[in-house]
Amino acid sequence: MQWDVCNVETASELAKPVGTQQRLKAALQKAEYGNAKVVLLYADEDVHSIADAISTYARRINARTIMLSRGQKRSFWMAKDLPGVLLREHADLDLVIISRHGHPPIAPTQDSPTNSLADHLKALALVGIATATSAFFENYLAPANIMLALLLAVLLSALMLGRRPAILAAIVGVLVFDLYFVPPRFTLEVDDSEYLLTLIGFILTSIIISALATQRRFNHFEAREREKDANLLYSLGKELAQAQEVSEVGVVLERHLVLDFGTDVCLYQPGSSNMLLVYPSPGQTPNAQEQSWADWCFRNNEPGGSSSSVLASSDPLFYPLSASDMVVGVLSFKPNQPQASVSLGKLRILSAVCTQAALALQRIQLTEQAKQLKLAQATEKLQNALLNSISHELRTPLVSITGALSLLDAETNREEKSQFTELVHHAFAEAQRLNQLVGNLLEMARLESGALKLRKRTTDISDLIGTAISQIETRAEGRHFSVRMSPDMPAPNLDFVLITHVLVNLLDNSLKYSQPDSEIEIEAESSASSIQIRVMDRGIGITPGEEAQIFEKFTRGTNTSDTKGTGLGLAICHGIVEAHGGSISAFARPEGGAIFVVKLPV
Amino acid sequence: MTVNKARILVIDDEKAIRKFLIAALGQGYHVFEASTGAEGIAAAATHHPDLILLDLGLPDMDGIVVTQRLREWTKTPILILSVREDESGKIAALDAGADDYVTKPFGTGELLARIRVALRRAEQAGVSDALFDDGWLKVDLAARIVSINGVATQLTPNEYDLLRLFIAHRGKVLTHKFILQQVWGDNYSDGHHLLQVNVSNLRKKIEQDPAQPQRIRTEPGVGYRFTAEPASGN
């Protein structure tokens, strides 16, 4: 369920004591903690206008229900109660009135009123000036014009000093006019009953004027605040967009917030285990309490701090910086003067500032990531180019050497055996061995550099085993291959070429270390999460204790010294299987020979 | 006899490899050589070779581009020389119209066998047999009847199309993409699994030992090759 909390601000709200305002702020902030969206609505000093503001907002967000706290005492301005107006004029909206039960009423506090004594004295002075001037020109002026001079004093008071001084000026003005200018003088009595009408008119006009002037003052104040907010957000947005580094974001935030909000700013970004301070002094460890709040705020993606109201306390408040559902950092605000106060409107601006800062941080992060990725790609490309070039340079001479030797070998075999034919035959075999070594070395290099890209596809395990056997068949020299497969083998995603290579290496191994007429068994079976392929031979087996070692590169079993090998074949198998997220292991068979087990995830 | 010798064009930038190839092929064939792609294309036009041996790593242009250029005007079989790691290069060359590949380094025996197959295929091009019989598998292409060891066997339409495609291109490596397009049409060019299942089923029907197939061989990472030949006398 989504809920919005509206605070309707009017001129008289602004005139409320500071204590009341802070209580309101604290309440709104609590609502914000509870995931409510806090909005500020502006309305005229009139119950219809307030009801309109509330209902317009409710319709805009498609709200179903409006909850109102039970009315406080009706003020002079609110001749009608708000729930009544809402019910009558906006009958389509559900209205729930909640009691203030459990919450002490906001008691009038001893805070100083907005209008100071000086303002009231100034109002009196204005009336005094008007009276003195009128008295001086009394002989030349009609009483109506004297009335106008006094009205001017009331108007000026309302415009410059506020509602209460204006009302004071009106009351004093009426008294002065009655006492001094209306005959009989120096009494409150009125000879001409028409003057009574004048006095009533004066009072009514004064009240209307002061109400209108206060309204205007409020509108002006509001417009100025909004303009300041807009300017702040505009220039902040512009400067944040230009920031290239995290520290620049911090500088921009600090410049605007210190000035406009009176708060110091700290910026945190996630480190390996907890939040790291990246501004104003990167690397410095924040104190334990601030650290824990920053961490909490990051984990929960909620504003936090030791006090629920930043405004009432000088402790910092922590705001998460989240952009597209990802928290990229934490911003803390700390009032830089004790008792520094931030208005409700500013509080709302703070969250807009946080959004902009989050976007800037995210943009910087993404740019950095893109840069890293590009670098990694370039490195990989270079590695691949290097390996391909080495491969070409090493292989090209080998192609002509093995080719030429194979030709000589084929030609000379027909003649009877001589030293020369033996020589050619061995040279050819050695050239092939060298070739294999080069191939293995290059493959190992590819595996270790991470340049090997797996091309995974659904793989028929039976095809895989058949293909591996067909590749070494010519070297089998009478050894028999028997294949056993469980009938319901799955078709896992594998790189067919590389896994075939693993099996060929294992089979080749079995061929090398077993007798020509022996049997090589291949078994494949599956479980819920993996498949297992076993290659089993009747060869020399594995010396106990060497089962893991033989998969290390350039390591061969201690019992293999009679046979030629590079010590790379099994290491390559290990590398390829690991790249698939599988495992490979070897065991000695109790009845002689070795078992190699390849386990691959399905 | 010299009149009937087939003509082979070798395009490779390595002189040592060209010399060895000339030595290996010289006895049975007329050999021409070219060291760059451009030179090779020109030589193919001048000498009208019966077969072209093409190295994929040429200095002036990619072997795949050379294949494409040649295929614009000639059907001469092209045999690619490539290294083992370069599966994608092989596939690209085959899809561009090359007939087969030999993995470097190679022995003379292997090379000569591939050349013979390619030349024979070129010779038989356009001649379509109505009957294929290797002694075990018998396919009457006219009547669409398949029999194994004399017993008629039922194939699904896709399996039959697959088998007919293999027989028509026997000895030649066919890429996954080519087979999928020929049997299933263009929309299935990524139906790798579909092809794999059908090949597996076909093997179970036509191979003596489906676990170690002798007719439909897998070319890892590239495709399949049908290696059975009609028994002599057919």
XYZ file of N, CA, C and O in Angstrom, chain A residues 514-581:
272
model
N 49.230 -48.642 -21.291
C 48.657 -49.986 -21.162
C 49.151 -50.895 -22.287
O 49.680 -50.420 -23.303
N 48.972 -52.188 -22.088
C 49.423 -53.176 -23.065
C 48.541 -53.126 -24.309
O 47.343 -52.863 -24.205
N 49.131 -53.415 -25.492
C 48.384 -53.304 -26.747
C 47.081 -54.097 -26.801
O 46.148 -53.675 -27.454
N 47.002 -55.244 -26.132
C 45.776 -56.034 -26.291
C 44.762 -55.793 -25.163
O 43.757 -56.483 -25.079
N 45.042 -54.824 -24.281
C 44.168 -54.659 -23.108
C 42.889 -53.892 -23.462
O 42.749 -53.345 -24.554
N 41.992 -53.855 -22.501
C 40.700 -53.203 -22.731
C 40.672 -51.835 -22.063
O 41.149 -51.656 -20.944
N 40.100 -50.870 -22.769
C 39.885 -49.543 -22.169
C 38.378 -49.333 -22.082
O 37.662 -49.431 -23.087
N 37.915 -49.103 -20.842
C 36.467 -48.965 -20.649
C 36.090 -47.499 -20.463
O 36.799 -46.753 -19.794
N 34.966 -47.154 -21.042
C 34.442 -45.792 -20.853
C 33.020 -45.917 -20.343
O 32.197 -46.600 -20.954
N 32.769 -45.282 -19.197
C 31.424 -45.331 -18.623
C 30.893 -43.917 -18.470
O 31.646 -43.001 -18.147
N 29.607 -43.771 -18.721
C 28.992 -42.458 -18.511
C 27.691 -42.654 -17.755
O 26.907 -43.542 -18.089
N 27.486 -41.860 -16.731
C 26.214 -41.911 -16.012
C 25.878 -40.529 -15.495
O 26.727 -39.634 -15.449
N 24.606 -40.351 -15.120
C 24.194 -39.008 -14.707
C 23.506 -39.055 -13.353
O 22.926 -40.061 -12.963
N 23.609 -37.946 -12.647
C 22.816 -37.771 -11.431
C 21.977 -36.520 -11.643
O 21.969 -35.957 -12.741
N 21.301 -36.075 -10.605
C 20.390 -34.935 -10.764
C 21.118 -33.684 -11.244
O 20.606 -32.938 -12.064
N 22.334 -33.463 -10.737
C 22.980 -32.192 -11.035
C 24.248 -32.323 -11.873
O 24.845 -31.327 -12.241
N 24.674 -33.541 -12.156
C 25.934 -33.654 -12.889
C 25.966 -34.926 -13.734
O 25.158 -35.828 -13.562
N 26.932 -34.961 -14.638
C 27.200 -36.202 -15.352
C 28.631 -36.628 -15.024
O 29.472 -35.792 -14.690
N 28.857 -37.927 -15.100
C 30.192 -38.459 -14.814
C 30.641 -39.291 -15.990
O 29.893 -40.143 -16.472
N 31.850 -39.033 -16.446
C 32.422 -39.890 -17.482
C 33.691 -40.508 -16.881
O 34.550 -39.784 -16.355
N 33.774 -41.839 -16.939
C 34.946 -42.520 -16.378
C 35.723 -43.207 -17.487
O 35.134 -43.880 -18.345
N 37.018 -43.021 -17.470
C 37.895 -43.739 -18.405
C 38.752 -44.676 -17.559
O 39.447 -44.235 -16.644
N 38.658 -45.989 -17.856
C 39.353 -46.971 -17.006
C 40.244 -47.836 -17.868
O 39.821 -48.325 -18.926
N 41.507 -48.019 -17.420
C 42.414 -48.860 -18.207
C 43.043 -49.926 -17.330
O 42.803 -49.991 -16.124
N 43.810 -50.759 -17.974
C 44.517 -51.842 -17.263
C 46.019 -51.568 -17.321
O 46.802 -52.488 -17.471
N 46.381 -50.303 -17.280
C 47.785 -49.945 -17.457
C 48.575 -49.973 -16.167
O 48.243 -50.704 -15.234
N 49.568 -49.091 -16.102
C 50.486 -49.113 -14.964
C 49.883 -48.494 -13.709
O 50.462 -48.555 -12.635
N 48.724 -47.860 -13.859
C 48.063 -47.298 -12.675
C 48.713 -46.029 -12.181
O 49.519 -45.405 -12.886
N 48.338 -45.655 -10.962
C 48.856 -44.409 -10.376
C 49.493 -44.730 -9.038
O 48.911 -45.440 -8.212
N 50.683 -44.235 -8.811
C 51.343 -44.440 -7.528
C 50.507 -43.769 -6.437
O 50.150 -42.598 -6.595
N 50.175 -44.510 -5.357
C 49.351 -43.915 -4.293
C 49.961 -42.609 -3.797
O 51.180 -42.511 -3.615
N 49.134 -41.618 -3.584
C 49.618 -40.322 -3.115
C 49.830 -39.322 -4.234
O 49.983 -38.135 -3.998
N 49.818 -39.815 -5.491
C 50.066 -38.895 -6.612
C 48.794 -38.532 -7.354
O 48.843 -37.879 -8.403
N 47.639 -38.951 -6.795
C 46.372 -38.783 -7.531
C 46.070 -37.329 -7.889
O 45.484 -37.051 -8.946
N 46.430 -36.407 -7.010
C 46.125 -35.001 -7.302
C 47.264 -34.344 -8.081
O 47.040 -33.539 -8.975
N 48.495 -34.758 -7.726
C 49.683 -34.145 -8.338
C 49.709 -34.244 -9.857
O 50.147 -33.326 -10.540
N 49.250 -35.395 -10.377
C 49.410 -35.617 -11.816
C 48.650 -34.622 -12.667
O 48.903 -34.495 -13.851
N 47.722 -33.862 -12.040
C 46.984 -32.858 -12.823
C 47.701 -31.506 -12.846
O 47.246 -30.576 -13.484
N 48.837 -31.432 -12.122
C 49.588 -30.182 -12.167
C 50.465 -30.190 -13.412
O 50.930 -31.234 -13.842
N 50.685 -28.974 -13.951
C 51.430 -28.950 -15.207
C 52.894 -29.326 -14.988
O 53.473 -29.067 -13.935
N 53.456 -29.930 -16.017
C 54.846 -30.420 -16.033
C 55.103 -31.454 -14.934
O 56.237 -31.671 -14.532
N 54.017 -32.049 -14.415
C 54.193 -33.098 -13.405
C 53.722 -34.411 -14.003
O 52.640 -34.469 -14.591
N 54.529 -35.453 -13.868
C 54.136 -36.755 -14.369
C 54.279 -37.752 -13.228
O 55.025 -37.532 -12.285
N 53.529 -38.833 -13.335
C 53.615 -39.869 -12.314
C 55.050 -40.400 -12.244
O 55.779 -40.416 -13.254
N 55.476 -40.813 -11.039
C 56.860 -41.284 -10.891
C 57.088 -42.613 -11.611
O 58.216 -42.979 -11.882
N 55.994 -43.320 -11.933
C 56.145 -44.621 -12.594
C 56.074 -44.516 -14.110
O 55.900 -45.506 -14.805
N 56.170 -43.282 -14.667
C 55.972 -43.136 -16.112
C 57.264 -42.845 -16.864
O 57.231 -42.460 -18.014
N 58.411 -43.031 -16.210
C 59.662 -42.579 -16.828
C 59.999 -43.292 -18.140
O 60.738 -42.757 -18.960
N 59.413 -44.479 -18.359
C 59.740 -45.202 -19.603
C 59.021 -44.598 -20.812
O 59.391 -44.853 -21.945
N 57.958 -43.847 -20.542
C 57.145 -43.377 -21.646
C 57.337 -41.879 -21.817
O 57.505 -41.149 -20.846
N 57.315 -41.464 -23.086
C 57.517 -40.047 -23.343
C 56.219 -39.280 -23.122
O 55.143 -39.742 -23.480
N 56.351 -38.118 -22.539
C 55.160 -37.284 -22.321
C 55.585 -35.883 -21.973
O 56.738 -35.634 -21.633
N 54.673 -34.947 -22.064
C 55.020 -33.547 -21.829
C 54.640 -33.089 -20.424
O 55.050 -32.027 -19.996
N 53.816 -33.876 -19.738
C 53.353 -33.441 -18.416
C 52.326 -32.332 -18.511
O 52.091 -31.609 -17.559
N 51.734 -32.197 -19.691
C 50.748 -31.117 -19.875
C 49.342 -31.624 -20.155
O 48.365 -30.936 -19.887
N 49.259 -32.833 -20.704
C 47.961 -33.368 -21.135
C 46.907 -33.338 -20.039
O 45.812 -32.814 -20.235
N 47.256 -33.875 -18.858
C 46.281 -33.933 -17.765
C 46.011 -32.542 -17.182
O 44.892 -32.252 -16.765
N 47.062 -31.692 -17.196
C 46.862 -30.325 -16.699
C 45.860 -29.599 -17.591
O 45.011 -28.837 -17.106
N 45.949 -29.853 -18.894
C 44.998 -29.234 -19.824
C 43.595 -29.758 -19.555
O 42.626 -28.987 -19.499
N 43.471 -31.066 -19.357
C 42.160 -31.653 -19.022
C 41.582 -30.955 -17.796
O 40.420 -30.556 -17.769
N 42.443 -30.825 -16.781
C 42.031 -30.188 -15.532
C 41.515 -28.779 -15.793
O 40.441 -28.391 -15.339
N 42.290 -28.021 -16.583
C 41.924 -26.631 -16.893
C 40.581 -26.548 -17.616
O 39.732 -25.721 -17.276
N 40.401 -27.409 -18.619
C 39.162 -27.355 -19.412
C 37.955 -27.728 -18.545
O 36.918 -27.060 -18.577
N 38.107 -28.795 -17.751
C 36.981 -29.251 -16.924
C 36.632 -28.179 -15.880
O 35.463 -27.887 -15.642
N 37.671 -27.571 -15.301
C 37.410 -26.509 -14.317
C 36.693 -25.330 -14.952
O 35.810 -24.735 -14.343
N 37.096 -25.008 -16.184
C 36.443 -23.896 -16.879
C 34.959 -24.175 -17.087
O 34.152 -23.251 -17.214
N 34.585 -25.448 -17.112
C 33.177 -25.821 -17.250
C 32.479 -25.883 -15.886
O 31.308 -26.234 -15.814
N 33.228 -25.633 -14.825
C 32.640 -25.732 -13.495
C 32.567 -27.166 -12.994
O 31.808 -27.481 -12.088
